[in-house]
Amino acid sequence: MRAALAVLLAALPSAAGLPPARLQVTALEFEYRLSRTRIVAGPAFVELVNLGEDEHDLRMRRVGGTRTYLIAGTLPGDRGELRARLLAGRFRLWCSLADHAARGMRAELQVVP
Ligand SMILES: [Cu+2]
């Protein structure tokens, strides 16, 4: 009996139509959990999911950069999102509310060319 051949529907997207890199950040007291710590430079979709009991936000800035990307305060059980075009580099992520960053709500993301 012959095994059926798998049909590969590998419709490769063109370079211009590449889907955004996706990053999910889960906020808890007091830490961020990142779905990945490395994404490819270019269009990015970042989602903040608050699974904690306090309000949290997300700020993100490339080391050496001046622009701070922001997902505004998100309530427990809620989510927020950000779309941006990211340059390659090392990004610092932190929660700007109260003393959350000092208590551990900080993370790093590598954006690779
Ligand atoms: Cu916070």
PDB file of C-alpha atoms and ligand atoms in Angstrom:
ATOM      1  CA  MET A   1       0.000   0.000   0.000  1.00  0.00           C
ATOM      2  CA  ARG A   2       1.431   3.310  -1.014  1.00  0.00           C
ATOM      3  CA  ALA A   3       1.618   6.201   1.336  1.00  0.00           C
ATOM      4  CA  ALA A   4      -0.238   9.197   0.108  1.00  0.00           C
ATOM      5  CA  LEU A   5       1.934  12.069  -0.908  1.00  0.00           C
ATOM      6  CA  ALA A   6       1.543  15.124   1.207  1.00  0.00           C
ATOM      7  CA  VAL A   7       0.627  18.154  -0.788  1.00  0.00           C
ATOM      8  CA  LEU A   8       2.693  21.086   0.303  1.00  0.00           C
ATOM      9  CA  LEU A   9       0.882  24.339   0.053  1.00  0.00           C
ATOM     10  CA  ALA A  10       4.037  26.319   0.517  1.00  0.00           C
ATOM     11  CA  ALA A  11       2.992  29.569  -1.012  1.00  0.00           C
ATOM     12  CA  LEU A  12       5.956  31.640   0.019  1.00  0.00           C
ATOM     13  CA  PRO A  13       5.110  35.274   0.647  1.00  0.00           C
ATOM     14  CA  SER A  14       7.001  37.840  -1.345  1.00  0.00           C
ATOM     15  CA  ALA A  15       9.557  39.942   0.524  1.00  0.00           C
ATOM     16  CA  ALA A  16       7.192  42.920   0.527  1.00  0.00           C
ATOM     17  CA  GLY A  17       4.356  40.874   1.923  1.00  0.00           C
ATOM     18  CA  LEU A  18       6.171  39.296   4.839  1.00  0.00           C
ATOM     19  CA  PRO A  19       3.962  38.941   7.870  1.00  0.00           C
ATOM     20  CA  PRO A  20       5.010  40.953  10.923  1.00  0.00           C
ATOM     21  CA  ALA A  21       7.209  39.363  13.557  1.00  0.00           C
ATOM     22  CA  ARG A  22       5.024  38.553  16.542  1.00  0.00           C
ATOM     23  CA  LEU A  23       5.837  38.900  20.192  1.00  0.00           C
ATOM     24  CA  GLN A  24       3.504  38.246  23.081  1.00  0.00           C
ATOM     25  CA  VAL A  25       4.376  39.655  26.483  1.00  0.00           C
ATOM     26  CA  THR A  26       2.527  38.292  29.493  1.00  0.00           C
ATOM     27  CA  ALA A  27       2.454  40.598  32.502  1.00  0.00           C
ATOM     28  CA  LEU A  28       2.379  39.187  36.043  1.00  0.00           C
ATOM     29  CA  GLU A  29       3.385  40.482  39.479  1.00  0.00           C
ATOM     30  CA  PHE A  30       6.103  41.244  38.950  1.00  0.00           C
ATOM     31  CA  GLU A  31       7.557  39.913  35.758  1.00  0.00           C
ATOM     32  CA  TYR A  32       7.168  39.811  32.004  1.00  0.00           C
ATOM     33  CA  ARG A  33       7.101  36.490  30.197  1.00  0.00           C
ATOM     34  CA  LEU A  34       8.037  36.804  26.545  1.00  0.00           C
ATOM     35  CA  SER A  35       6.821  34.333  23.949  1.00  0.00           C
ATOM     36  CA  ARG A  36      10.266  34.724  22.363  1.00  0.00           C
ATOM     37  CA  THR A  37      13.354  36.761  23.105  1.00  0.00           C
ATOM     38  CA  ARG A  38      14.454  37.223  19.505  1.00  0.00           C
ATOM     39  CA  ILE A  39      12.550  38.487  16.476  1.00  0.00           C
ATOM     40  CA  VAL A  40      13.508  39.626  13.001  1.00  0.00           C
ATOM     41  CA  ALA A  41      13.786  43.350  12.248  1.00  0.00           C
ATOM     42  CA  GLY A  42      11.008  45.001  10.275  1.00  0.00           C
ATOM     43  CA  PRO A  43       7.293  45.114  10.918  1.00  0.00           C
ATOM     44  CA  ALA A  44       6.401  43.783  14.340  1.00  0.00           C
ATOM     45  CA  PHE A  45       3.188  43.053  16.188  1.00  0.00           C
ATOM     46  CA  VAL A  46       3.577  43.150  19.964  1.00  0.00           C
ATOM     47  CA  GLU A  47       0.778  42.068  22.258  1.00  0.00           C
ATOM     48  CA  LEU A  48       0.646  42.686  25.998  1.00  0.00           C
ATOM     49  CA  VAL A  49      -1.571  40.282  27.923  1.00  0.00           C
ATOM     50  CA  ASN A  50      -2.191  41.138  31.543  1.00  0.00           C
ATOM     51  CA  LEU A  51      -2.653  37.922  33.511  1.00  0.00           C
ATOM     52  CA  GLY A  52      -1.847  39.660  36.782  1.00  0.00           C
ATOM     53  CA  GLU A  53      -3.946  41.361  39.404  1.00  0.00           C
ATOM     54  CA  ASP A  54      -2.638  44.892  38.929  1.00  0.00           C
ATOM     55  CA  GLU A  55      -2.620  47.264  36.004  1.00  0.00           C
ATOM     56  CA  HIS A  56       0.507  47.019  33.816  1.00  0.00           C
ATOM     57  CA  ASP A  57       1.864  48.732  30.748  1.00  0.00           C
ATOM     58  CA  LEU A  58       4.737  48.071  28.365  1.00  0.00           C
ATOM     59  CA  ARG A  59       7.466  50.408  27.217  1.00  0.00           C
ATOM     60  CA  MET A  60      10.088  49.372  24.771  1.00  0.00           C
ATOM     61  CA  ARG A  61      13.209  51.167  23.571  1.00  0.00           C
ATOM     62  CA  ARG A  62      16.208  50.152  21.502  1.00  0.00           C
ATOM     63  CA  VAL A  63      19.521  50.543  23.294  1.00  0.00           C
ATOM     64  CA  GLY A  64      21.035  53.686  21.774  1.00  0.00           C
ATOM     65  CA  GLY A  65      17.678  54.726  20.352  1.00  0.00           C
ATOM     66  CA  THR A  66      15.508  57.664  21.394  1.00  0.00           C
ATOM     67  CA  ARG A  67      12.027  56.453  20.563  1.00  0.00           C
ATOM     68  CA  THR A  68       9.998  54.723  23.231  1.00  0.00           C
ATOM     69  CA  TYR A  69       7.243  52.425  22.007  1.00  0.00           C
ATOM     70  CA  LEU A  70       4.302  52.128  24.311  1.00  0.00           C
ATOM     71  CA  ILE A  71       1.351  49.952  25.125  1.00  0.00           C
ATOM     72  CA  ALA A  72      -0.718  51.960  27.577  1.00  0.00           C
ATOM     73  CA  GLY A  73      -1.900  50.703  30.939  1.00  0.00           C
ATOM     74  CA  THR A  74      -3.750  47.424  30.619  1.00  0.00           C
ATOM     75  CA  LEU A  75      -6.128  46.147  33.273  1.00  0.00           C
ATOM     76  CA  PRO A  76      -6.108  42.588  34.668  1.00  0.00           C
ATOM     77  CA  GLY A  77      -7.538  40.190  32.130  1.00  0.00           C
ATOM     78  CA  ASP A  78      -7.173  42.734  29.361  1.00  0.00           C
ATOM     79  CA  ARG A  79      -4.732  43.087  26.483  1.00  0.00           C
ATOM     80  CA  GLY A  80      -3.143  45.782  24.403  1.00  0.00           C
ATOM     81  CA  GLU A  81      -1.167  45.825  21.187  1.00  0.00           C
ATOM     82  CA  LEU A  82       1.417  47.745  19.274  1.00  0.00           C
ATOM     83  CA  ARG A  83       2.465  47.688  15.640  1.00  0.00           C
ATOM     84  CA  ALA A  84       5.845  49.128  14.795  1.00  0.00           C
ATOM     85  CA  ARG A  85       8.713  48.788  12.357  1.00  0.00           C
ATOM     86  CA  LEU A  86      11.705  47.813  14.477  1.00  0.00           C
ATOM     87  CA  LEU A  87      15.359  48.307  13.650  1.00  0.00           C
ATOM     88  CA  ALA A  88      17.856  45.611  14.552  1.00  0.00           C
ATOM     89  CA  GLY A  89      19.345  45.928  17.993  1.00  0.00           C
ATOM     90  CA  ARG A  90      18.825  45.151  21.623  1.00  0.00           C
ATOM     91  CA  PHE A  91      15.564  46.417  23.078  1.00  0.00           C
ATOM     92  CA  ARG A  92      14.770  46.989  26.718  1.00  0.00           C
ATOM     93  CA  LEU A  93      11.219  46.386  27.863  1.00  0.00           C
ATOM     94  CA  TRP A  94       9.805  47.662  31.134  1.00  0.00           C
ATOM     95  CA  CYS A  95       6.605  48.472  32.967  1.00  0.00           C
ATOM     96  CA  SER A  96       6.451  52.168  33.848  1.00  0.00           C
ATOM     97  CA  LEU A  97       3.776  51.892  36.528  1.00  0.00           C
ATOM     98  CA  ALA A  98       4.754  52.521  40.171  1.00  0.00           C
ATOM     99  CA  ASP A  99       7.921  50.573  41.064  1.00  0.00           C
ATOM    100  CA  HIS A 100       7.093  47.586  38.858  1.00  0.00           C
ATOM    101  CA  ALA A 101      10.302  47.738  36.811  1.00  0.00           C
ATOM    102  CA  ALA A 102      12.422  47.752  39.961  1.00  0.00           C
ATOM    103  CA  ARG A 103      10.425  44.781  41.211  1.00  0.00           C
ATOM    104  CA  GLY A 104      11.233  42.747  38.138  1.00  0.00           C
ATOM    105  CA  MET A 105       9.025  43.855  35.263  1.00  0.00           C
ATOM    106  CA  ARG A 106      11.910  44.258  32.855  1.00  0.00           C
ATOM    107  CA  ALA A 107      13.032  42.189  29.911  1.00  0.00           C
ATOM    108  CA  GLU A 108      15.267  42.269  26.866  1.00  0.00           C
ATOM    109  CA  LEU A 109      14.456  41.529  23.265  1.00  0.00           C
ATOM    110  CA  GLN A 110      16.961  40.923  20.504  1.00  0.00           C
ATOM    111  CA  VAL A 111      15.884  42.202  17.096  1.00  0.00           C
ATOM    112  CA  VAL A 112      18.079  40.604  14.466  1.00  0.00           C
ATOM    113  CA  PRO A 113      18.644  41.725  10.861  1.00  0.00           C
TER     114      PRO A 113
HETATM  115 CU    CU B   1       3.471  46.699  35.954  1.00  0.00          CU
END
